[in-house]
PDB file of C-alpha atoms in Angstrom:
ATOM      1  CA  MET A  13      33.886 147.959-124.430  1.00  0.00           C
ATOM      2  CA  THR A  14      35.231 145.383-123.506  1.00  0.00           C
ATOM      3  CA  VAL A  15      32.057 142.273-124.078  1.00  0.00           C
ATOM      4  CA  LYS A  16      33.401 139.502-126.218  1.00  0.00           C
ATOM      5  CA  ASP A  17      32.026 136.246-126.073  1.00  0.00           C
ATOM      6  CA  ARG A  18      30.053 137.552-122.867  1.00  0.00           C
ATOM      7  CA  VAL A  19      26.411 135.181-122.338  1.00  0.00           C
ATOM      8  CA  ALA A  20      23.888 138.040-121.928  1.00  0.00           C
ATOM      9  CA  ILE A  21      20.631 137.922-121.143  1.00  0.00           C
ATOM     10  CA  VAL A  22      18.356 141.136-123.493  1.00  0.00           C
ATOM     11  CA  THR A  23      14.628 141.393-122.358  1.00  0.00           C
ATOM     12  CA  GLY A  24      12.561 143.182-124.965  1.00  0.00           C
ATOM     13  CA  ALA A  25      14.856 143.242-127.569  1.00  0.00           C
ATOM     14  CA  ALA A  26      12.190 143.062-130.209  1.00  0.00           C
ATOM     15  CA  ARG A  27      12.401 146.758-131.336  1.00  0.00           C
ATOM     16  CA  GLY A  28      13.376 150.200-129.853  1.00  0.00           C
ATOM     17  CA  ILE A  29      15.787 150.914-127.116  1.00  0.00           C
ATOM     18  CA  GLY A  30      15.663 146.688-127.156  1.00  0.00           C
ATOM     19  CA  ARG A  31      16.919 145.618-130.230  1.00  0.00           C
ATOM     20  CA  ALA A  32      20.068 148.465-130.307  1.00  0.00           C
ATOM     21  CA  ILE A  33      21.496 147.606-127.125  1.00  0.00           C
ATOM     22  CA  ALA A  34      21.155 143.519-128.912  1.00  0.00           C
ATOM     23  CA  LEU A  35      22.808 145.154-131.472  1.00  0.00           C
ATOM     24  CA  ARG A  36      25.675 146.990-129.760  1.00  0.00           C
ATOM     25  CA  LEU A  37      25.792 143.712-127.707  1.00  0.00           C
ATOM     26  CA  ALA A  38      26.006 141.529-130.970  1.00  0.00           C
ATOM     27  CA  ARG A  39      29.341 144.034-132.740  1.00  0.00           C
ATOM     28  CA  GLY A  40      31.071 143.448-129.603  1.00  0.00           C
ATOM     29  CA  GLY A  41      30.907 139.638-130.191  1.00  0.00           C
ATOM     30  CA  ALA A  42      28.786 139.684-127.333  1.00  0.00           C
ATOM     31  CA  ARG A  43      26.649 135.709-127.139  1.00  0.00           C
ATOM     32  CA  LEU A  44      22.795 137.264-126.897  1.00  0.00           C
ATOM     33  CA  ALA A  45      20.021 135.080-125.448  1.00  0.00           C
ATOM     34  CA  LEU A  46      17.281 137.571-126.952  1.00  0.00           C
ATOM     35  CA  ALA A  47      13.830 137.684-124.489  1.00  0.00           C
ATOM     36  CA  ASP A  48       9.865 139.764-125.685  1.00  0.00           C
ATOM     37  CA  LEU A  49       6.722 138.474-126.191  1.00  0.00           C
ATOM     38  CA  LEU A  50       7.562 139.274-129.695  1.00  0.00           C
ATOM     39  CA  GLU A  51       7.814 136.534-131.728  1.00  0.00           C
ATOM     40  CA  GLU A  52       8.096 137.850-135.340  1.00  0.00           C
ATOM     41  CA  PRO A  53       9.848 141.427-134.821  1.00  0.00           C
ATOM     42  CA  LEU A  54      12.587 139.384-132.096  1.00  0.00           C
ATOM     43  CA  ALA A  55      13.492 137.226-134.659  1.00  0.00           C
ATOM     44  CA  GLU A  56      14.342 140.006-136.749  1.00  0.00           C
ATOM     45  CA  THR A  57      15.953 140.988-134.167  1.00  0.00           C
ATOM     46  CA  VAL A  58      18.216 137.742-133.842  1.00  0.00           C
ATOM     47  CA  GLU A  59      19.087 138.137-137.456  1.00  0.00           C
ATOM     48  CA  LEU A  60      20.224 141.606-137.386  1.00  0.00           C
ATOM     49  CA  CYS A  61      22.749 140.495-134.692  1.00  0.00           C
ATOM     50  CA  THR A  62      24.161 137.884-136.463  1.00  0.00           C
ATOM     51  CA  GLU A  63      25.250 139.923-139.046  1.00  0.00           C
ATOM     52  CA  ALA A  64      26.270 142.876-137.625  1.00  0.00           C
ATOM     53  CA  GLY A  65      28.731 140.786-135.601  1.00  0.00           C
ATOM     54  CA  ALA A  66      27.518 138.140-132.315  1.00  0.00           C
ATOM     55  CA  ALA A  67      29.578 135.425-131.805  1.00  0.00           C
ATOM     56  CA  GLU A  68      25.756 134.223-131.235  1.00  0.00           C
ATOM     57  CA  ALA A  69      22.118 135.347-130.722  1.00  0.00           C
ATOM     58  CA  ARG A  70      18.866 132.504-130.442  1.00  0.00           C
ATOM     59  CA  SER A  71      15.265 134.444-128.995  1.00  0.00           C
ATOM     60  CA  TYR A  72      13.865 133.065-126.818  1.00  0.00           C
ATOM     61  CA  GLN A  73      10.069 134.476-125.876  1.00  0.00           C
ATOM     62  CA  LEU A  74       8.902 135.562-122.324  1.00  0.00           C
ATOM     63  CA  ASP A  75       6.532 137.463-120.097  1.00  0.00           C
ATOM     64  CA  VAL A  76       8.984 138.947-117.878  1.00  0.00           C
ATOM     65  CA  ALA A  77       5.943 139.076-114.986  1.00  0.00           C
ATOM     66  CA  ASP A  78       5.705 136.121-115.319  1.00  0.00           C
ATOM     67  CA  GLU A  79       7.275 134.374-112.322  1.00  0.00           C
ATOM     68  CA  GLN A  80       7.889 130.347-113.791  1.00  0.00           C
ATOM     69  CA  GLN A  81       8.549 131.741-117.342  1.00  0.00           C
ATOM     70  CA  VAL A  82      11.689 133.846-115.998  1.00  0.00           C
ATOM     71  CA  GLU A  83      13.211 131.363-114.103  1.00  0.00           C
ATOM     72  CA  ALA A  84      12.743 128.888-116.573  1.00  0.00           C
ATOM     73  CA  THR A  85      14.411 130.716-119.349  1.00  0.00           C
ATOM     74  CA  VAL A  86      16.662 131.987-117.430  1.00  0.00           C
ATOM     75  CA  ASP A  87      17.429 128.427-116.076  1.00  0.00           C
ATOM     76  CA  ARG A  88      18.071 127.806-119.778  1.00  0.00           C
ATOM     77  CA  VAL A  89      19.450 129.964-121.176  1.00  0.00           C
ATOM     78  CA  ALA A  90      22.998 129.355-118.239  1.00  0.00           C
ATOM     79  CA  GLU A  91      22.369 126.150-119.743  1.00  0.00           C
ATOM     80  CA  GLU A  92      22.554 125.870-123.120  1.00  0.00           C
ATOM     81  CA  PHE A  93      25.097 129.149-123.316  1.00  0.00           C
ATOM     82  CA  GLY A  94      27.477 127.423-120.402  1.00  0.00           C
ATOM     83  CA  ALA A  95      27.643 130.486-118.882  1.00  0.00           C
ATOM     84  CA  LEU A  96      25.316 133.679-117.500  1.00  0.00           C
ATOM     85  CA  ASP A  97      28.064 136.948-117.352  1.00  0.00           C
ATOM     86  CA  ILE A  98      25.395 139.577-118.532  1.00  0.00           C
ATOM     87  CA  LEU A  99      21.830 141.042-117.959  1.00  0.00           C
ATOM     88  CA  VAL A 100      20.478 143.999-119.791  1.00  0.00           C
ATOM     89  CA  ASN A 101      16.365 144.774-117.800  1.00  0.00           C
ATOM     90  CA  ASN A 102      14.939 146.661-120.726  1.00  0.00           C
ATOM     91  CA  ALA A 103      11.884 145.623-121.062  1.00  0.00           C
ATOM     92  CA  GLY A 104       9.096 147.796-120.239  1.00  0.00           C
ATOM     93  CA  ILE A 105       5.634 149.415-120.443  1.00  0.00           C
ATOM     94  CA  THR A 106       3.934 152.297-120.335  1.00  0.00           C
ATOM     95  CA  ARG A 107       0.122 152.837-120.161  1.00  0.00           C
ATOM     96  CA  ASP A 108      -0.675 155.971-119.470  1.00  0.00           C
ATOM     97  CA  ASP A 109      -3.191 159.073-118.261  1.00  0.00           C
ATOM     98  CA  LEU A 110      -4.133 161.095-115.338  1.00  0.00           C
ATOM     99  CA  LEU A 111      -3.441 159.273-111.710  1.00  0.00           C
ATOM    100  CA  MET A 112      -7.455 160.822-111.365  1.00  0.00           C
ATOM    101  CA  ARG A 113      -8.367 158.728-113.727  1.00  0.00           C
ATOM    102  CA  MET A 114      -5.854 155.477-113.974  1.00  0.00           C
ATOM    103  CA  GLU A 115      -7.271 152.514-113.654  1.00  0.00           C
ATOM    104  CA  THR A 116      -6.339 150.126-110.791  1.00  0.00           C
ATOM    105  CA  GLN A 117      -5.805 147.861-113.889  1.00  0.00           C
ATOM    106  CA  ALA A 118      -3.178 150.324-115.552  1.00  0.00           C
ATOM    107  CA  TRP A 119      -0.884 150.524-112.354  1.00  0.00           C
ATOM    108  CA  ASP A 120      -1.079 146.375-112.124  1.00  0.00           C
ATOM    109  CA  VAL A 121       0.086 146.015-114.965  1.00  0.00           C
ATOM    110  CA  VAL A 122       2.805 148.557-115.244  1.00  0.00           C
ATOM    111  CA  LEU A 123       4.872 148.004-112.456  1.00  0.00           C
ATOM    112  CA  ASN A 124       4.062 145.158-113.316  1.00  0.00           C
ATOM    113  CA  VAL A 125       6.218 144.502-115.523  1.00  0.00           C
ATOM    114  CA  ASN A 126       8.558 147.677-115.484  1.00  0.00           C
ATOM    115  CA  LEU A 127       9.329 146.750-112.211  1.00  0.00           C
ATOM    116  CA  LYS A 128       8.653 142.972-110.750  1.00  0.00           C
ATOM    117  CA  GLY A 129       9.780 141.788-113.805  1.00  0.00           C
ATOM    118  CA  THR A 130      13.243 143.362-113.570  1.00  0.00           C
ATOM    119  CA  PHE A 131      12.700 142.172-109.832  1.00  0.00           C
ATOM    120  CA  LEU A 132      12.454 138.069-111.065  1.00  0.00           C
ATOM    121  CA  MET A 133      15.335 138.750-113.786  1.00  0.00           C
ATOM    122  CA  THR A 134      17.286 140.048-111.480  1.00  0.00           C
ATOM    123  CA  ARG A 135      16.510 137.767-109.120  1.00  0.00           C
ATOM    124  CA  ALA A 136      17.295 134.472-111.249  1.00  0.00           C
ATOM    125  CA  ALA A 137      19.629 135.701-112.908  1.00  0.00           C
ATOM    126  CA  SER A 138      21.912 136.381-109.607  1.00  0.00           C
ATOM    127  CA  ARG A 139      22.314 133.347-108.320  1.00  0.00           C
ATOM    128  CA  HIS A 140      23.469 131.636-111.432  1.00  0.00           C
ATOM    129  CA  MET A 141      26.402 135.033-111.067  1.00  0.00           C
ATOM    130  CA  VAL A 142      26.910 134.948-107.509  1.00  0.00           C
ATOM    131  CA  ARG A 143      28.017 130.767-108.224  1.00  0.00           C
ATOM    132  CA  ALA A 144      30.213 132.383-111.264  1.00  0.00           C
ATOM    133  CA  ARG A 145      31.825 135.472-108.704  1.00  0.00           C
ATOM    134  CA  ARG A 146      31.183 137.364-111.975  1.00  0.00           C
ATOM    135  CA  GLY A 147      28.090 139.415-113.543  1.00  0.00           C
ATOM    136  CA  ARG A 148      27.280 142.863-115.037  1.00  0.00           C
ATOM    137  CA  ILE A 149      22.836 143.524-114.587  1.00  0.00           C
ATOM    138  CA  VAL A 150      21.939 146.560-115.910  1.00  0.00           C
ATOM    139  CA  ASN A 151      18.814 148.522-115.902  1.00  0.00           C
ATOM    140  CA  LEU A 152      16.504 150.387-117.674  1.00  0.00           C
ATOM    141  CA  ALA A 153      14.669 153.179-115.339  1.00  0.00           C
ATOM    142  CA  SER A 154      13.731 156.833-116.605  1.00  0.00           C
ATOM    143  CA  VAL A 155      14.362 160.730-116.503  1.00  0.00           C
ATOM    144  CA  SER A 156      10.507 159.648-115.560  1.00  0.00           C
ATOM    145  CA  GLY A 157      11.380 157.704-112.870  1.00  0.00           C
ATOM    146  CA  LEU A 158      14.150 161.006-111.058  1.00  0.00           C
ATOM    147  CA  VAL A 159      12.382 163.499-110.774  1.00  0.00           C
ATOM    148  CA  GLY A 160       8.251 162.670-112.141  1.00  0.00           C
ATOM    149  CA  ASN A 161       5.725 162.863-115.560  1.00  0.00           C
ATOM    150  CA  PRO A 162       2.383 164.461-114.750  1.00  0.00           C
ATOM    151  CA  GLY A 163      -0.019 161.905-117.047  1.00  0.00           C
ATOM    152  CA  GLN A 164       2.805 158.934-116.092  1.00  0.00           C
ATOM    153  CA  ALA A 165       1.991 158.333-112.322  1.00  0.00           C
ATOM    154  CA  ASN A 166       2.137 153.934-112.820  1.00  0.00           C
ATOM    155  CA  TYR A 167       5.701 154.759-114.563  1.00  0.00           C
ATOM    156  CA  SER A 168       7.169 157.048-112.788  1.00  0.00           C
ATOM    157  CA  ALA A 169       5.929 155.294-109.669  1.00  0.00           C
ATOM    158  CA  SER A 170       7.480 151.692-112.357  1.00  0.00           C
ATOM    159  CA  LYS A 171      10.954 153.376-112.801  1.00  0.00           C
ATOM    160  CA  ALA A 172      11.727 155.113-109.540  1.00  0.00           C
ATOM    161  CA  GLY A 173      11.699 151.528-108.150  1.00  0.00           C
ATOM    162  CA  VAL A 174      13.796 150.046-110.230  1.00  0.00           C
ATOM    163  CA  VAL A 175      16.209 152.811-109.650  1.00  0.00           C
ATOM    164  CA  GLY A 176      15.868 151.649-105.643  1.00  0.00           C
ATOM    165  CA  LEU A 177      15.434 148.329-106.795  1.00  0.00           C
ATOM    166  CA  THR A 178      19.082 149.113-108.671  1.00  0.00           C
ATOM    167  CA  LYS A 179      21.243 150.350-105.565  1.00  0.00           C
ATOM    168  CA  THR A 180      19.667 147.760-103.144  1.00  0.00           C
ATOM    169  CA  THR A 181      21.514 144.799-106.084  1.00  0.00           C
ATOM    170  CA  ALA A 182      24.688 146.534-106.524  1.00  0.00           C
ATOM    171  CA  ARG A 183      24.810 146.544-102.704  1.00  0.00           C
ATOM    172  CA  GLU A 184      24.007 143.361-101.939  1.00  0.00           C
ATOM    173  CA  LEU A 185      26.117 141.805-105.030  1.00  0.00           C
ATOM    174  CA  ALA A 186      29.177 143.433-104.563  1.00  0.00           C
ATOM    175  CA  ALA A 187      31.155 141.077-102.651  1.00  0.00           C
ATOM    176  CA  ARG A 188      30.958 138.351-105.195  1.00  0.00           C
ATOM    177  CA  ASN A 189      32.065 140.434-108.308  1.00  0.00           C
ATOM    178  CA  ILE A 190      28.749 141.362-109.361  1.00  0.00           C
ATOM    179  CA  THR A 191      27.818 145.837-110.383  1.00  0.00           C
ATOM    180  CA  ALA A 192      24.870 146.425-110.932  1.00  0.00           C
ATOM    181  CA  ASN A 193      24.056 149.653-112.659  1.00  0.00           C
ATOM    182  CA  ALA A 194      21.069 151.889-114.502  1.00  0.00           C
ATOM    183  CA  VAL A 195      20.515 153.799-117.885  1.00  0.00           C
ATOM    184  CA  ALA A 196      17.510 156.500-117.623  1.00  0.00           C
ATOM    185  CA  PRO A 197      16.817 157.664-120.617  1.00  0.00           C
ATOM    186  CA  GLY A 198      15.423 160.823-121.949  1.00  0.00           C
ATOM    187  CA  PHE A 199      12.835 161.316-124.613  1.00  0.00           C
ATOM    188  CA  ILE A 200      14.400 158.974-127.428  1.00  0.00           C
ATOM    189  CA  ASP A 201      13.057 158.007-130.420  1.00  0.00           C
ATOM    190  CA  THR A 202      11.048 154.768-130.767  1.00  0.00           C
ATOM    191  CA  ASP A 203       7.772 153.668-131.283  1.00  0.00           C
ATOM    192  CA  MET A 204       6.682 154.904-127.794  1.00  0.00           C
ATOM    193  CA  THR A 205       7.461 157.873-128.816  1.00  0.00           C
ATOM    194  CA  ALA A 206       6.107 157.733-132.126  1.00  0.00           C
ATOM    195  CA  VAL A 207       2.267 158.497-131.534  1.00  0.00           C
ATOM    196  CA  LEU A 208       2.827 161.948-130.324  1.00  0.00           C
ATOM    197  CA  SER A 209       1.831 164.695-132.109  1.00  0.00           C
ATOM    198  CA  GLU A 210       4.488 167.018-133.730  1.00  0.00           C
ATOM    199  CA  ALA A 211       3.220 169.927-131.049  1.00  0.00           C
ATOM    200  CA  VAL A 212       3.927 167.620-128.169  1.00  0.00           C
ATOM    201  CA  LYS A 213       7.106 166.656-129.347  1.00  0.00           C
ATOM    202  CA  GLU A 214       8.684 170.349-130.344  1.00  0.00           C
ATOM    203  CA  LYS A 215       7.729 171.274-126.962  1.00  0.00           C
ATOM    204  CA  ALA A 216       9.576 168.388-125.559  1.00  0.00           C
ATOM    205  CA  LYS A 217      12.368 169.129-127.694  1.00  0.00           C
ATOM    206  CA  ALA A 218      12.727 172.451-126.445  1.00  0.00           C
ATOM    207  CA  ALA A 219      13.098 171.385-122.630  1.00  0.00           C
ATOM    208  CA  ILE A 220      15.839 169.800-123.575  1.00  0.00           C
ATOM    209  CA  PRO A 221      19.504 171.507-123.330  1.00  0.00           C
ATOM    210  CA  LEU A 222      21.187 169.407-126.759  1.00  0.00           C
ATOM    211  CA  ARG A 223      17.840 169.909-128.235  1.00  0.00           C
ATOM    212  CA  ARG A 224      16.703 166.521-129.955  1.00  0.00           C
ATOM    213  CA  MET A 225      15.068 163.271-129.334  1.00  0.00           C
ATOM    214  CA  GLY A 226      17.849 160.889-127.823  1.00  0.00           C
ATOM    215  CA  ARG A 227      18.322 158.027-130.241  1.00  0.00           C
ATOM    216  CA  PRO A 228      18.355 154.793-129.242  1.00  0.00           C
ATOM    217  CA  GLU A 229      21.792 153.886-130.139  1.00  0.00           C
ATOM    218  CA  ASP A 230      22.662 156.821-127.731  1.00  0.00           C
ATOM    219  CA  VAL A 231      21.567 154.803-124.453  1.00  0.00           C
ATOM    220  CA  ALA A 232      22.572 151.181-125.827  1.00  0.00           C
ATOM    221  CA  GLU A 233      26.609 152.258-125.916  1.00  0.00           C
ATOM    222  CA  ALA A 234      25.115 153.288-121.709  1.00  0.00           C
ATOM    223  CA  VAL A 235      25.077 150.383-121.399  1.00  0.00           C
ATOM    224  CA  ALA A 236      27.177 148.572-122.874  1.00  0.00           C
ATOM    225  CA  PHE A 237      29.948 149.934-120.692  1.00  0.00           C
ATOM    226  CA  PHE A 238      27.594 148.958-118.232  1.00  0.00           C
ATOM    227  CA  ALA A 239      28.452 145.783-120.042  1.00  0.00           C
ATOM    228  CA  SER A 240      31.671 145.653-120.799  1.00  0.00           C
ATOM    229  CA  ASP A 241      34.774 144.709-118.144  1.00  0.00           C
ATOM    230  CA  GLU A 242      35.694 148.032-118.306  1.00  0.00           C
ATOM    231  CA  ALA A 243      33.344 149.326-114.991  1.00  0.00           C
ATOM    232  CA  GLU A 244      34.085 146.838-113.618  1.00  0.00           C
ATOM    233  CA  TYR A 245      34.422 149.201-110.470  1.00  0.00           C
ATOM    234  CA  VAL A 246      31.427 150.396-111.523  1.00  0.00           C
ATOM    235  CA  THR A 247      28.228 150.595-109.584  1.00  0.00           C
ATOM    236  CA  GLY A 248      25.300 151.002-107.849  1.00  0.00           C
ATOM    237  CA  GLN A 249      24.625 154.167-110.655  1.00  0.00           C
ATOM    238  CA  VAL A 250      22.744 155.637-112.850  1.00  0.00           C
ATOM    239  CA  ILE A 251      23.214 157.899-115.873  1.00  0.00           C
ATOM    240  CA  ALA A 252      20.428 159.964-116.999  1.00  0.00           C
ATOM    241  CA  VAL A 253      20.719 160.034-121.010  1.00  0.00           C
ATOM    242  CA  ASP A 254      18.289 162.570-121.744  1.00  0.00           C
ATOM    243  CA  GLY A 255      20.676 165.396-123.780  1.00  0.00           C
ATOM    244  CA  GLY A 256      20.587 167.164-120.476  1.00  0.00           C
ATOM    245  CA  MET A 257      17.002 166.924-118.905  1.00  0.00           C
ATOM    246  CA  VAL A 258      17.191 166.633-116.204  1.00  0.00           C
ATOM    247  CA  MET A 259      20.673 168.074-115.154  1.00  0.00           C
TER     248      MET A 259
END
């Protein structure tokens, strides 16, 4: 899949799915602007991407929910790299609790990072893409945003919002040769799921037709396709990478 020398911003790139996406794009020879709040693991991702074959890789400390930071960082990336071809909105958090017990702060922070952050990054990046008349936007949704999940009212709502935002973005920007698609991961083996008990993991795997948790690399492959030249006629789509869990 062709991403060679394309300039890509990947948010939440310090670890987990974000790191896997960055490494997949690096192996394709992309030029990477990697963003996260976590400085040390982000620096490690940059080093790994350089070793994996990235044409260029730089780190940017960024809170995607901060409008001023987002605007400044996206403009800086476009200036330093001389282009902006791909945006991967991967940054996301959870603050799980049952609906009746959920604190308003837990609702707000999840919606701010997962949904508002995706909106802010998309708005800032699209301005550069519109001028270039080309771009790829790939958003990370979740199967929780497709079917809901007990204990995740905030997360499910934020990811359902990402799906709606993706489709609207696709419709608004198609005339400028900019595509927008989303990948909805299922039960993926990351730091986020590592804290779950073995009993919970086994119950989850029993509900997955392929009978295993996904790997970050599984998600990264789908993202890389949407970001590639080969996906130029695909827009407004959501693909679940979930082992068949919500089919």
